[in-house]
Amino acid sequence: TQLLEQSPQFLSIQEGENLTVYCNSSSVFSSLQWYRQEPGEGPVLLVTVVTGGEVKKLKRLTFQFGDARKDSSLHITAAQTGDTGLYLCAGGHLTGGGNKLTFGTGTQLKVEL
Amino acid sequence: EAQVTQNPRYLITVTGKKLTVTCSQNMNHEYMSWYRQDPGLGLRQIYYSMNVEVTDKGDVPEGYKVSRKEKRNFPLILESPSPNQTSLYFCASSLSLPGQGNIQYFGAGTRLSVL
């Protein structure tokens, strides 16, 4: 089983601060996705990156896929209370059962006023 | 509205009493999965299905069964639940897009407690 470790596991910050969440593995992935999950709901896809070194921006969120396609980071600029949630990375790899996703351990973010 | 619907949302049961969690999607996706989510362990895949009548084990299949008799439905069956199956369960259906991999759409989750 390919493992994805996320750090930090918990993060509590004030509104307006910047933060970075990391997702690391010793395995190479064909794609890397980031999801956000709010209490009582399922994860919702934020972005997919597929090329080593790729950077994607979604408003205040910046996602980067490592050059070797083994790691990724999520940077949030000027965090808002609405960013609070559980952030999950997921690595995609092709198997006999199709394109399988392996999820990271999650980062619980709390943004306070 | 495109959605994945799970039922029930909450379930408390006792050891050994068979139960089924239903999952239905209206997006005509071929690929569906079941995951369990436990603190510190992230989401782990239980079973998946690539199409009607095609199912296979994920990473943690022990104690679970699934069926895929029709495209839209993918029920999860616990024949004899045990306390270590207490968890938050998610059904997902997915679409594979060129250059983007497997895009998963999740249901709202089923919180199961086995006493």
PDB file of C-alpha atoms in Angstrom, chain A:
ATOM      1  CA  THR A   1       0.000   0.000   0.000  1.00  0.00           C
ATOM      2  CA  GLN A   2       1.357   3.409  -0.977  1.00  0.00           C
ATOM      3  CA  LEU A   3       1.274   5.844   1.939  1.00  0.00           C
ATOM      4  CA  LEU A   4       0.757   9.593   1.882  1.00  0.00           C
ATOM      5  CA  GLU A   5       1.773  11.518   4.978  1.00  0.00           C
ATOM      6  CA  GLN A   6       0.363  14.970   5.541  1.00  0.00           C
ATOM      7  CA  SER A   7       1.780  17.624   7.839  1.00  0.00           C
ATOM      8  CA  PRO A   8       0.856  19.242  10.002  1.00  0.00           C
ATOM      9  CA  GLN A   9      -1.943  17.060  11.292  1.00  0.00           C
ATOM     10  CA  PHE A  10      -3.628  20.015  13.018  1.00  0.00           C
ATOM     11  CA  LEU A  11      -3.298  23.731  12.365  1.00  0.00           C
ATOM     12  CA  SER A  12      -4.999  26.592  14.171  1.00  0.00           C
ATOM     13  CA  ILE A  13      -4.352  30.108  12.887  1.00  0.00           C
ATOM     14  CA  GLN A  14      -5.812  33.610  12.890  1.00  0.00           C
ATOM     15  CA  GLU A  15      -7.662  35.059   9.947  1.00  0.00           C
ATOM     16  CA  GLY A  16      -5.283  36.815   7.568  1.00  0.00           C
ATOM     17  CA  GLU A  17      -2.321  34.506   8.176  1.00  0.00           C
ATOM     18  CA  ASN A  18      -0.681  32.385   5.499  1.00  0.00           C
ATOM     19  CA  LEU A  19      -0.172  28.642   5.802  1.00  0.00           C
ATOM     20  CA  THR A  20       1.246  25.662   3.944  1.00  0.00           C
ATOM     21  CA  VAL A  21       0.176  22.038   4.161  1.00  0.00           C
ATOM     22  CA  TYR A  22       2.477  19.289   2.939  1.00  0.00           C
ATOM     23  CA  CYS A  23       1.750  15.887   1.433  1.00  0.00           C
ATOM     24  CA  ASN A  24       4.688  13.477   1.134  1.00  0.00           C
ATOM     25  CA  SER A  25       5.264   9.959  -0.122  1.00  0.00           C
ATOM     26  CA  SER A  26       8.104   7.702  -1.168  1.00  0.00           C
ATOM     27  CA  SER A  27       5.988   6.586  -4.146  1.00  0.00           C
ATOM     28  CA  VAL A  28       5.510   8.235  -7.513  1.00  0.00           C
ATOM     29  CA  PHE A  29       1.960   9.167  -8.472  1.00  0.00           C
ATOM     30  CA  SER A  30       0.442   9.810 -11.890  1.00  0.00           C
ATOM     31  CA  SER A  31      -1.702  12.592 -10.424  1.00  0.00           C
ATOM     32  CA  LEU A  32      -2.231  14.367  -7.131  1.00  0.00           C
ATOM     33  CA  GLN A  33      -5.536  15.722  -5.934  1.00  0.00           C
ATOM     34  CA  TRP A  34      -6.524  17.939  -3.030  1.00  0.00           C
ATOM     35  CA  TYR A  35      -9.937  17.709  -1.362  1.00  0.00           C
ATOM     36  CA  ARG A  36     -11.600  19.732   1.381  1.00  0.00           C
ATOM     37  CA  GLN A  37     -14.070  18.127   3.759  1.00  0.00           C
ATOM     38  CA  GLU A  38     -16.439  19.983   6.071  1.00  0.00           C
ATOM     39  CA  PRO A  39     -18.190  18.437   9.087  1.00  0.00           C
ATOM     40  CA  GLY A  40     -21.097  16.204   8.114  1.00  0.00           C
ATOM     41  CA  GLU A  41     -20.158  16.155   4.451  1.00  0.00           C
ATOM     42  CA  GLY A  42     -18.037  14.160   2.064  1.00  0.00           C
ATOM     43  CA  PRO A  43     -14.758  15.438   0.612  1.00  0.00           C
ATOM     44  CA  VAL A  44     -15.028  17.859  -2.307  1.00  0.00           C
ATOM     45  CA  LEU A  45     -12.358  18.056  -4.984  1.00  0.00           C
ATOM     46  CA  LEU A  46     -10.388  21.316  -5.106  1.00  0.00           C
ATOM     47  CA  VAL A  47      -7.761  20.614  -7.759  1.00  0.00           C
ATOM     48  CA  THR A  48      -5.872  17.947  -9.705  1.00  0.00           C
ATOM     49  CA  VAL A  49      -2.202  18.301 -10.704  1.00  0.00           C
ATOM     50  CA  VAL A  50      -0.637  15.839 -13.102  1.00  0.00           C
ATOM     51  CA  THR A  51       2.743  17.165 -14.226  1.00  0.00           C
ATOM     52  CA  GLY A  52       5.887  17.217 -12.073  1.00  0.00           C
ATOM     53  CA  GLY A  53       6.574  20.805 -10.990  1.00  0.00           C
ATOM     54  CA  GLU A  54       3.071  21.925 -11.913  1.00  0.00           C
ATOM     55  CA  VAL A  55       1.597  24.871 -10.007  1.00  0.00           C
ATOM     56  CA  LYS A  56      -2.118  25.657  -9.976  1.00  0.00           C
ATOM     57  CA  LYS A  57      -3.857  28.599  -8.357  1.00  0.00           C
ATOM     58  CA  LEU A  58      -7.439  28.715  -7.167  1.00  0.00           C
ATOM     59  CA  LYS A  59      -8.084  32.223  -5.809  1.00  0.00           C
ATOM     60  CA  ARG A  60      -6.065  32.323  -2.544  1.00  0.00           C
ATOM     61  CA  LEU A  61      -5.023  28.660  -2.770  1.00  0.00           C
ATOM     62  CA  THR A  62      -1.820  27.592  -4.550  1.00  0.00           C
ATOM     63  CA  PHE A  63      -1.134  23.929  -5.233  1.00  0.00           C
ATOM     64  CA  GLN A  64       2.213  22.508  -6.311  1.00  0.00           C
ATOM     65  CA  PHE A  65       3.179  19.029  -7.454  1.00  0.00           C
ATOM     66  CA  GLY A  66       6.785  18.065  -6.712  1.00  0.00           C
ATOM     67  CA  ASP A  67       9.212  17.627  -9.596  1.00  0.00           C
ATOM     68  CA  ALA A  68       9.506  13.892  -8.894  1.00  0.00           C
ATOM     69  CA  ARG A  69       5.686  13.521  -8.503  1.00  0.00           C
ATOM     70  CA  LYS A  70       6.101  12.153  -4.965  1.00  0.00           C
ATOM     71  CA  ASP A  71       4.960  15.161  -2.956  1.00  0.00           C
ATOM     72  CA  SER A  72       2.700  18.169  -3.058  1.00  0.00           C
ATOM     73  CA  SER A  73       1.929  21.326  -1.116  1.00  0.00           C
ATOM     74  CA  LEU A  74      -1.086  23.513  -0.585  1.00  0.00           C
ATOM     75  CA  HIS A  75      -0.490  27.160   0.320  1.00  0.00           C
ATOM     76  CA  ILE A  76      -3.303  29.416   1.496  1.00  0.00           C
ATOM     77  CA  THR A  77      -2.762  33.163   1.458  1.00  0.00           C
ATOM     78  CA  ALA A  78      -4.641  35.414   3.887  1.00  0.00           C
ATOM     79  CA  ALA A  79      -6.716  32.600   5.382  1.00  0.00           C
ATOM     80  CA  GLN A  80     -10.397  33.203   6.080  1.00  0.00           C
ATOM     81  CA  THR A  81     -12.755  31.506   8.534  1.00  0.00           C
ATOM     82  CA  GLY A  82     -14.444  29.873   5.562  1.00  0.00           C
ATOM     83  CA  ASP A  83     -11.215  27.953   4.859  1.00  0.00           C
ATOM     84  CA  THR A  84     -11.746  25.916   8.027  1.00  0.00           C
ATOM     85  CA  GLY A  85     -12.006  22.213   7.266  1.00  0.00           C
ATOM     86  CA  LEU A  86     -10.157  18.946   6.761  1.00  0.00           C
ATOM     87  CA  TYR A  87      -7.760  19.011   3.801  1.00  0.00           C
ATOM     88  CA  LEU A  88      -6.937  15.701   2.163  1.00  0.00           C
ATOM     89  CA  CYS A  89      -4.418  14.956  -0.529  1.00  0.00           C
ATOM     90  CA  ALA A  90      -4.873  11.908  -2.737  1.00  0.00           C
ATOM     91  CA  GLY A  91      -2.356  10.312  -5.065  1.00  0.00           C
ATOM     92  CA  GLY A  92      -3.518   8.598  -8.220  1.00  0.00           C
ATOM     93  CA  HIS A  93      -1.801   5.550  -9.684  1.00  0.00           C
ATOM     94  CA  LEU A  94      -2.803   3.193 -12.453  1.00  0.00           C
ATOM     95  CA  THR A  95      -3.544  -0.386 -11.457  1.00  0.00           C
ATOM     96  CA  GLY A  96      -5.356  -3.344 -12.976  1.00  0.00           C
ATOM     97  CA  GLY A  97      -8.431  -1.911 -11.282  1.00  0.00           C
ATOM     98  CA  GLY A  98      -8.185   1.417 -13.046  1.00  0.00           C
ATOM     99  CA  ASN A  99      -6.924   4.709 -11.686  1.00  0.00           C
ATOM    100  CA  LYS A 100      -6.801   4.131  -7.916  1.00  0.00           C
ATOM    101  CA  LEU A 101      -6.593   6.918  -5.347  1.00  0.00           C
ATOM    102  CA  THR A 102      -4.618   6.668  -2.122  1.00  0.00           C
ATOM    103  CA  PHE A 103      -5.624   9.294   0.423  1.00  0.00           C
ATOM    104  CA  GLY A 104      -3.378  11.106   2.840  1.00  0.00           C
ATOM    105  CA  THR A 105      -3.882  11.214   6.586  1.00  0.00           C
ATOM    106  CA  GLY A 106      -5.466  14.684   6.498  1.00  0.00           C
ATOM    107  CA  THR A 107      -4.778  18.157   7.904  1.00  0.00           C
ATOM    108  CA  GLN A 108      -7.425  19.700  10.141  1.00  0.00           C
ATOM    109  CA  LEU A 109      -7.352  23.483   9.662  1.00  0.00           C
ATOM    110  CA  LYS A 110      -9.116  25.931  11.961  1.00  0.00           C
ATOM    111  CA  VAL A 111      -9.123  29.618  11.093  1.00  0.00           C
ATOM    112  CA  GLU A 112     -10.294  31.946  13.857  1.00  0.00           C
ATOM    113  CA  LEU A 113     -11.201  35.627  13.880  1.00  0.00           C
TER     114      LEU A 113
END
